[in-house]
Every structure is written in C-alpha cells, then in structure tokens.
C-alpha cells in the first residue's frame, strides 16, 4: 500500500524526458498497426470526437504531464484547451512544445497519425498550429483537493479529459474514486468526461522516480464513475501485448471511458 507521502516524494524525482522516452517513442510509439497501444489510444479519441457531439468552449485536461497526444482530436471541437499538471517540470515541458522551442519533444508522428485516421486530408501542420493556438492555459492542479485548481473553473469546463493520471497518483481505489469526484466538479452539468488509464498496473518508472500505481480492473473504473455521478456511455479496454511490456512499468492493459455528467436538475 503506497502513501500520499510516498507519491509526493516519487513525483519530486519524476523526469519528464525519461517518461516521454519510456512511453512515447518506439516500441510503444509504433504507428504501423492499430494493434499497437498508441494507435489504439488515438483511435478511441478520434472515434469519440468524430460524431461532433462533444464540443464547446473549454476542455480541461487533468494531469496532462509532458504530453499533448491526448488533445489532438479534442482541439478541433473546443475554443480553448486548458492543460494541467501537478509538477512545474511538466508544465514547462508543455510550454516548450506550445512555443515551438528547439529541444521540445517531437509530437509530429502522433499528429500525422491522427490526421490520417481522421481522414479529412488535413495537413498535420494545420492541426499542430490549431492545438498550439487553442492550448492557452497550463495550470497547476492537485486532484486530491476537493477544488483541484484551487478555485472553481469559471465557467465550468464543457468537457474533461484525463489520461493515465488518477490511478497513477492515488494510493488506493478509494483515493482514485475521490480524485474522480474532485475533478468531476470542474465539469458542467451535461458535460462529457473522457478517461484513458492503466489496468492492473502497480508501478511505473520515470528516470530516477519509481511511482506506485493503484492496480485497477474495469469494475473499479465503472464503480468510480458511478460514485462520481458520471453516467457511462462507453468503456473499452486494450490488452498490452508482450512486446510492449518493456519493464518501464507492469501495466497489463489500458481502458478508455466516455461518461457524461447528467444535465442540470437530474
Ligand atoms: C502517468 S503521468 C500521465 C501523463 C499524461 N497525461 C499521459 O497521458 O501520459 C501522471 C501525471 O500526473 C501528475 N500528478 C502527480 N500528482 C498529481 C496530483 N496530485 N494531481 C494531479 N496530477 C498529478 C504527474 O505530474 C504526471 O504528469
Ligand atoms: O502504453 N502506453 O501508451 C502507455 C502510456 C502511458 C502510460 C502507460 C502506458 C502505463 N503507465 C502509465 C503510468 O501509470 C503511463
């Protein structure tokens, strides 16, 4: 059983570059087949946004880390994207990409893949520019606080996205469910929540950091969504193939959940 103190100490040693190398370069960032994990994640998001049902002024991404892949389909449907993370080093890494600084992580293979699967023939540089234009706020966040941003989001977000955050920062399932309840407060009634996360994972590495993760089953995700008052629309899962079990974590699978906060007065 990990503790919040162990988690906070672990995150003080979190190395964004190592994290990016472990998860967003080959072999995990292999775009050659939809069988691989990154195309699967991007497909879940592209398919969900393709209907056009999920749109509005603001989408907030909870626990963005140093990554932007999770925002590539979302950015076509919201005027503003708000990225958030607990660590300044991750917020700074995101800022480097937004500004196009030399040395920022190269997300172009991800942008090219998303443009391909969205099938509109959009030049990838157009999508890159659109996300950079719309990613206007990069805020500190702590999902263990009832008010994760320190103050309510005004107006509340029209949609919430979170990838591999809640289970990677919670010592146990109860804390995971509480964190989901906390972040759900950032979402307006009727707003959509999209979650990607790890199944059956107990740790992951990010350079000198070894972070504990609460191992989740799909039933735990369902229960936490229900506990947060979010009505499940879709739940998909992916089994990590042996070739992608590289030792940087002990993840067994990935889930994708689409849920919706009931409209006002329900
Ligand atoms: C596994 S990373 C996920 C990064 C990214 N969203 C992705 O899809 O790869 C987990 C992130 O949660 C952040 N984090 C750690 N403690 C947190 C907290 N208490 N509240 C919110 N985020 C936290 C970390 O800084 C890290 O960026
Ligand atoms: O396979 N992936 O694409 C992938 C991406 C990110 C992460 C994982 C797997 C597993 N570990 C989590 C941290 O708990 C982070």
Short mmCIF file of C-alpha atoms and ligand atoms in Angstrom, two decimals:
data_model
loop_
_atom_site.label_atom_id
_atom_site.label_comp_id
_atom_site.label_asym_id
_atom_site.label_seq_id
_atom_site.Cartn_x
_atom_site.Cartn_y
_atom_site.Cartn_z
CA UNK A 1 0.00 0.00 0.00
CA UNK A 2 1.58 3.28 -1.03
CA UNK A 3 1.01 6.52 0.81
CA UNK A 4 0.42 10.06 -0.33
CA UNK A 5 3.84 10.94 1.12
CA UNK A 6 5.49 8.20 -0.99
CA UNK A 7 3.68 9.51 -4.05
CA UNK A 8 4.65 13.12 -3.46
CA UNK A 9 8.27 12.12 -2.84
CA UNK A 10 8.22 9.99 -6.00
CA UNK A 11 6.89 12.84 -8.11
CA UNK A 12 9.63 15.14 -6.88
CA UNK A 13 12.01 12.85 -8.81
CA UNK A 14 9.79 12.49 -11.90
CA UNK A 15 11.85 13.07 -15.09
CA UNK A 16 9.62 14.19 -18.00
CA UNK A 17 12.20 13.23 -20.63
CA UNK A 18 12.53 9.70 -19.26
CA UNK A 19 8.75 9.41 -19.07
CA UNK A 20 8.42 10.50 -22.69
CA UNK A 21 11.14 8.09 -23.78
CA UNK A 22 9.52 5.19 -21.93
CA UNK A 23 6.05 5.66 -23.35
CA UNK A 24 6.06 7.88 -26.47
CA UNK A 25 9.00 6.58 -28.51
CA UNK A 26 9.23 3.10 -30.06
CA UNK A 27 8.40 0.35 -29.32
CA UNK A 28 5.25 1.80 -27.69
CA UNK A 29 5.01 4.65 -30.22
CA UNK A 30 4.66 2.26 -33.16
CA UNK A 31 2.10 3.54 -35.69
CA UNK A 32 2.42 0.64 -38.13
CA UNK A 33 -0.66 -1.20 -36.87
CA UNK A 34 -3.84 -0.45 -34.97
CA UNK A 35 -2.84 -3.42 -32.84
CA UNK A 36 -0.31 -1.24 -31.06
CA UNK A 37 -1.20 0.76 -27.97
CA UNK A 38 -0.65 4.32 -29.18
CA UNK A 39 -2.79 3.91 -32.35
CA UNK A 40 -5.43 2.28 -30.12
CA UNK A 41 -5.47 5.26 -27.75
CA UNK A 42 -5.59 7.79 -30.59
CA UNK A 43 -8.36 5.79 -32.33
CA UNK A 44 -10.51 5.84 -29.17
CA UNK A 45 -10.27 9.62 -29.00
CA UNK A 46 -10.66 10.24 -32.76
CA UNK A 47 -13.74 7.98 -32.95
CA UNK A 48 -15.33 9.65 -29.90
CA UNK A 49 -14.88 13.18 -31.25
CA UNK A 50 -15.82 12.21 -34.84
CA UNK A 51 -19.56 12.42 -34.15
CA UNK A 52 -19.26 16.12 -33.26
CA UNK A 53 -21.49 15.58 -30.21
CA UNK A 54 -18.69 16.55 -27.83
CA UNK A 55 -17.87 20.21 -28.39
CA UNK A 56 -17.92 23.60 -26.67
CA UNK A 57 -15.85 26.47 -25.30
CA UNK A 58 -13.43 24.76 -22.90
CA UNK A 59 -11.94 21.31 -22.48
CA UNK A 60 -9.75 20.71 -19.42
CA UNK A 61 -7.08 18.01 -19.47
CA UNK A 62 -6.33 16.71 -15.97
CA UNK A 63 -2.78 15.60 -15.25
CA UNK A 64 -1.51 16.40 -18.75
CA UNK A 65 2.07 15.62 -17.80
CA UNK A 66 4.53 16.46 -20.60
CA UNK A 67 2.22 15.10 -23.33
CA UNK A 68 -0.17 16.59 -25.89
CA UNK A 69 -1.17 13.50 -27.93
CA UNK A 70 -4.37 13.21 -25.92
CA UNK A 71 -5.52 16.64 -27.17
CA UNK A 72 -5.07 16.14 -30.91
CA UNK A 73 -8.66 15.15 -31.75
CA UNK A 74 -10.18 17.28 -28.98
CA UNK A 75 -8.62 20.53 -30.21
CA UNK A 76 -10.89 20.68 -33.30
CA UNK A 77 -14.01 20.87 -31.12
CA UNK A 78 -13.16 23.38 -28.37
CA UNK A 79 -12.24 27.06 -28.50
CA UNK A 80 -9.87 26.64 -25.57
CA UNK A 81 -7.88 23.71 -24.22
CA UNK A 82 -6.70 24.01 -20.59
CA UNK A 83 -3.79 21.73 -19.73
CA UNK A 84 -2.94 21.00 -16.10
CA UNK A 85 -0.29 19.23 -14.10
CA UNK A 86 0.99 18.93 -10.54
CA UNK A 87 4.64 19.38 -11.50
CA UNK A 88 6.22 22.58 -12.81
CA UNK A 89 8.69 20.50 -14.87
CA UNK A 90 5.77 19.06 -16.84
CA UNK A 91 4.04 22.42 -17.26
CA UNK A 92 7.35 23.82 -18.54
CA UNK A 93 7.75 20.89 -20.99
CA UNK A 94 4.26 21.61 -22.36
CA UNK A 95 5.14 25.30 -22.68
CA UNK A 96 8.24 24.41 -24.69
CA UNK A 97 6.11 22.48 -27.19
CA UNK A 98 3.44 25.19 -27.40
CA UNK A 99 6.10 27.81 -28.18
CA UNK A 100 7.87 25.51 -30.64
CA UNK A 101 11.10 25.81 -28.67
CA UNK A 102 14.09 23.88 -30.00
CA UNK A 103 14.55 20.73 -27.93
CA UNK A 104 10.83 20.31 -27.30
CA UNK A 105 9.52 16.75 -27.76
CA UNK A 106 8.63 15.93 -31.40
CA UNK A 107 4.94 15.03 -31.49
CA UNK A 108 4.75 15.16 -35.29
CA UNK A 109 4.42 11.35 -35.76
CA UNK A 110 1.37 11.47 -33.46
CA UNK A 111 -0.11 14.50 -35.26
CA UNK A 112 0.43 12.86 -38.65
CA UNK A 113 -1.23 9.63 -37.45
CA UNK A 114 -4.27 11.47 -36.04
CA UNK A 115 -4.72 13.43 -39.30
CA UNK A 116 -4.54 10.14 -41.19
CA UNK A 117 -7.15 8.32 -39.09
CA UNK A 118 -9.45 11.37 -39.00
CA UNK A 119 -9.47 11.02 -42.78
CA UNK A 120 -10.03 14.68 -43.69
CA UNK A 121 -6.72 15.01 -45.52
CA UNK A 122 -5.76 17.79 -43.12
CA UNK A 123 -2.10 18.83 -43.30
CA UNK A 124 -0.58 17.86 -39.95
CA UNK A 125 0.95 21.32 -39.60
CA UNK A 126 -2.57 22.79 -39.56
CA UNK A 127 -3.59 20.62 -36.63
CA UNK A 128 -0.32 21.37 -34.84
CA UNK A 129 -0.97 25.10 -35.27
CA UNK A 130 -4.58 24.78 -34.14
CA UNK A 131 -3.64 22.98 -30.92
CA UNK A 132 -0.86 25.49 -30.21
CA UNK A 133 -3.35 28.35 -30.76
CA UNK A 134 -6.01 26.81 -28.50
CA UNK A 135 -3.82 25.49 -25.69
CA UNK A 136 -3.90 28.80 -23.86
CA UNK A 137 -3.65 27.89 -20.15
CA UNK A 138 -1.28 25.43 -18.43
CA UNK A 139 -2.34 25.36 -14.76
CA UNK A 140 -1.18 23.69 -11.57
CA UNK A 141 -3.57 21.02 -10.28
CA UNK A 142 -3.89 18.61 -7.37
CA UNK A 143 -6.65 16.03 -7.81
CA UNK A 144 -6.56 15.17 -4.10
CA UNK A 145 -8.05 18.57 -3.32
CA UNK A 146 -11.83 18.96 -3.50
CA UNK A 147 -11.06 22.07 -5.54
CA UNK A 148 -8.25 20.66 -7.71
CA UNK A 149 -7.35 24.02 -9.30
CA UNK A 150 -7.53 25.92 -6.01
CA UNK A 151 -10.57 27.80 -7.27
CA UNK A 152 -13.62 26.78 -9.31
CA UNK A 153 -13.22 26.88 -13.08
CA UNK A 154 -15.48 29.74 -14.14
CA UNK A 155 -17.31 28.87 -16.31
CA UNK A 156 -17.05 25.12 -15.66
CA UNK A 157 -15.48 23.05 -18.43
CA UNK A 158 -17.66 21.73 -21.23
CA UNK A 159 -15.54 18.58 -21.32
CA UNK A 160 -12.90 16.91 -19.20
CA UNK A 161 -10.14 14.61 -20.40
CA UNK A 162 -7.63 12.74 -18.27
CA UNK A 163 -5.05 10.19 -19.36
CA UNK A 164 -3.09 7.93 -17.01
CA UNK A 165 -3.35 10.38 -14.14
CA UNK A 166 -5.81 9.40 -11.41
CA UNK A 167 -4.64 5.82 -10.89
CA UNK A 168 -1.01 6.97 -11.03
CA UNK A 169 -1.44 9.46 -8.21
CA UNK A 170 -3.81 7.57 -5.88
CA UNK A 171 -2.61 5.22 -3.13
CA UNK A 172 -5.74 3.07 -3.30
CA UNK A 173 -9.09 2.62 -5.05
CA UNK A 174 -10.93 4.86 -2.60
CA UNK A 175 -8.49 7.70 -3.29
CA UNK A 176 -8.90 7.08 -7.04
CA UNK A 177 -12.68 7.36 -6.70
CA UNK A 178 -12.35 10.53 -4.58
CA UNK A 179 -9.98 12.09 -7.12
CA UNK A 180 -12.51 11.40 -9.88
CA UNK A 181 -15.21 13.04 -7.77
CA UNK A 182 -12.97 16.08 -7.26
CA UNK A 183 -12.16 16.53 -10.95
CA UNK A 184 -15.80 15.91 -11.86
CA UNK A 185 -16.59 19.16 -10.06
CA UNK A 186 -14.72 21.02 -12.82
CA UNK A 187 -17.24 19.77 -15.42
CA UNK A 188 -20.54 21.48 -16.21
CA UNK A 189 -23.83 19.52 -16.00
CA UNK A 190 -24.26 17.67 -19.30
CA UNK A 191 -20.51 17.85 -19.94
CA UNK A 192 -18.53 14.86 -21.19
CA UNK A 193 -15.67 13.10 -19.40
CA UNK A 194 -13.10 11.07 -21.33
CA UNK A 195 -10.65 8.93 -19.39
CA UNK A 196 -7.70 6.83 -20.54
CA UNK A 197 -5.85 4.84 -17.92
CA UNK A 198 -3.84 1.83 -16.84
CA UNK A 199 -5.36 -1.52 -15.89
CA UNK A 200 -3.57 -3.86 -13.49
CA UNK A 201 -0.56 -1.63 -13.04
CA UNK A 202 1.27 -1.31 -9.69
CA UNK A 203 4.25 0.87 -10.62
CA UNK A 204 5.89 2.86 -13.40
CA UNK A 205 9.34 4.40 -13.88
CA UNK A 206 10.21 7.94 -14.93
CA UNK A 207 14.00 8.20 -14.71
CA UNK A 208 15.02 8.25 -11.03
CA UNK A 209 11.37 8.08 -9.99
CA UNK A 210 9.51 4.83 -9.32
CA UNK A 211 5.84 5.70 -8.87
CA UNK A 212 3.27 3.44 -7.22
CA UNK A 213 0.01 2.94 -9.12
CA UNK A 214 -3.25 1.55 -7.80
CA UNK A 215 -3.98 -1.58 -9.87
CA UNK A 216 -7.44 -1.13 -11.42
CA UNK A 217 -9.89 -3.54 -13.02
CA UNK A 218 -12.67 -2.34 -15.33
CA UNK A 219 -15.14 -2.85 -12.46
CA UNK A 220 -13.18 -0.30 -10.40
CA UNK A 221 -13.45 2.24 -13.22
CA UNK A 222 -17.18 1.63 -13.50
CA UNK A 223 -17.64 1.98 -9.75
CA UNK A 224 -15.61 5.20 -9.55
CA UNK A 225 -17.56 6.77 -12.44
CA UNK A 226 -20.85 5.86 -10.77
CA UNK A 227 -19.58 7.21 -7.44
CA UNK A 228 -18.70 10.49 -9.15
CA UNK A 229 -22.21 10.72 -10.64
CA UNK A 230 -20.91 10.29 -14.21
CA UNK A 231 -23.14 8.19 -16.48
CA UNK A 232 -21.09 5.70 -18.51
CA UNK A 233 -21.55 5.99 -22.29
CA UNK A 234 -18.75 3.68 -23.45
CA UNK A 235 -15.98 1.59 -21.87
CA UNK A 236 -13.28 -0.08 -24.00
CA UNK A 237 -10.13 -1.93 -22.99
CA UNK A 238 -6.87 -2.98 -24.60
CA UNK A 239 -4.52 -5.78 -23.51
CA UNK A 240 -0.85 -4.79 -23.56
CA UNK A 241 0.98 -7.25 -25.85
CA UNK A 242 4.19 -8.87 -24.52
CA UNK A 243 6.32 -6.88 -26.98
CA UNK A 244 5.15 -3.64 -25.30
CA UNK A 245 5.79 -4.87 -21.77
CA UNK A 246 9.21 -3.25 -21.71
CA UNK A 247 9.89 -3.10 -17.97
CA UNK A 248 9.15 0.63 -17.58
CA UNK A 249 6.00 -0.41 -15.71
CA UNK A 250 3.92 -3.54 -15.10
CA UNK A 251 0.82 -2.32 -16.92
CA UNK A 252 -1.44 -5.13 -18.12
CA UNK A 253 -3.90 -3.10 -20.17
CA UNK A 254 -5.44 0.26 -20.96
CA UNK A 255 -9.03 1.43 -20.54
CA UNK A 256 -10.94 4.14 -22.35
CA UNK A 257 -14.10 5.50 -20.75
CA UNK A 258 -16.59 8.03 -22.12
CA UNK A 259 -19.01 9.27 -19.48
CA UNK A 260 -21.37 12.21 -19.12
CA UNK A 261 -22.43 14.38 -16.18
CA UNK A 262 -26.25 14.44 -16.01
CA UNK A 263 -27.82 17.73 -17.19
CA UNK A 264 -28.90 20.23 -14.52
CA UNK A 265 -31.65 19.11 -12.22
CA UNK A 266 -31.36 15.39 -12.91
C1 LIG B 1 1.47 8.90 -15.77
S1 LIG B 1 1.52 10.66 -15.91
C2 LIG B 1 0.27 10.97 -17.21
C3 LIG B 1 0.75 11.96 -18.20
C4 LIG B 1 -0.08 12.10 -19.47
N1 LIG B 1 -1.46 12.53 -19.19
C5 LIG B 1 -0.10 10.84 -20.35
O1 LIG B 1 -1.16 10.52 -20.88
O2 LIG B 1 0.96 10.23 -20.49
C6 LIG B 1 0.70 11.19 -14.43
C7 LIG B 1 0.74 12.69 -14.24
O3 LIG B 1 0.03 13.05 -13.04
C8 LIG B 1 0.71 14.17 -12.44
N2 LIG B 1 0.36 14.23 -11.00
C9 LIG B 1 1.07 13.78 -9.95
N3 LIG B 1 0.44 14.04 -8.80
C10 LIG B 1 -0.73 14.68 -9.13
C11 LIG B 1 -1.81 15.21 -8.39
N4 LIG B 1 -1.86 15.12 -7.05
N5 LIG B 1 -2.82 15.82 -9.07
C12 LIG B 1 -2.78 15.91 -10.43
N6 LIG B 1 -1.79 15.42 -11.20
C13 LIG B 1 -0.76 14.81 -10.54
C14 LIG B 1 2.17 13.89 -12.69
O4 LIG B 1 2.95 15.08 -12.57
C15 LIG B 1 2.14 13.27 -14.10
O5 LIG B 1 2.34 14.27 -15.08
O1 LIG B 2 1.32 2.06 -23.42
N1 LIG B 2 1.17 3.31 -23.36
O2 LIG B 2 0.90 4.03 -24.33
C1 LIG B 2 1.27 3.92 -22.07
C2 LIG B 2 1.30 5.31 -21.97
C3 LIG B 2 1.42 5.90 -20.71
C4 LIG B 2 1.49 5.13 -19.57
C5 LIG B 2 1.44 3.72 -19.68
C6 LIG B 2 1.32 3.12 -20.93
C7 LIG B 2 1.48 2.85 -18.47
N2 LIG B 2 1.94 3.57 -17.31
C8 LIG B 2 1.27 4.84 -17.14
C9 LIG B 2 1.61 5.47 -15.80
O3 LIG B 2 0.82 4.85 -14.85
C10 LIG B 2 1.63 5.79 -18.24
#
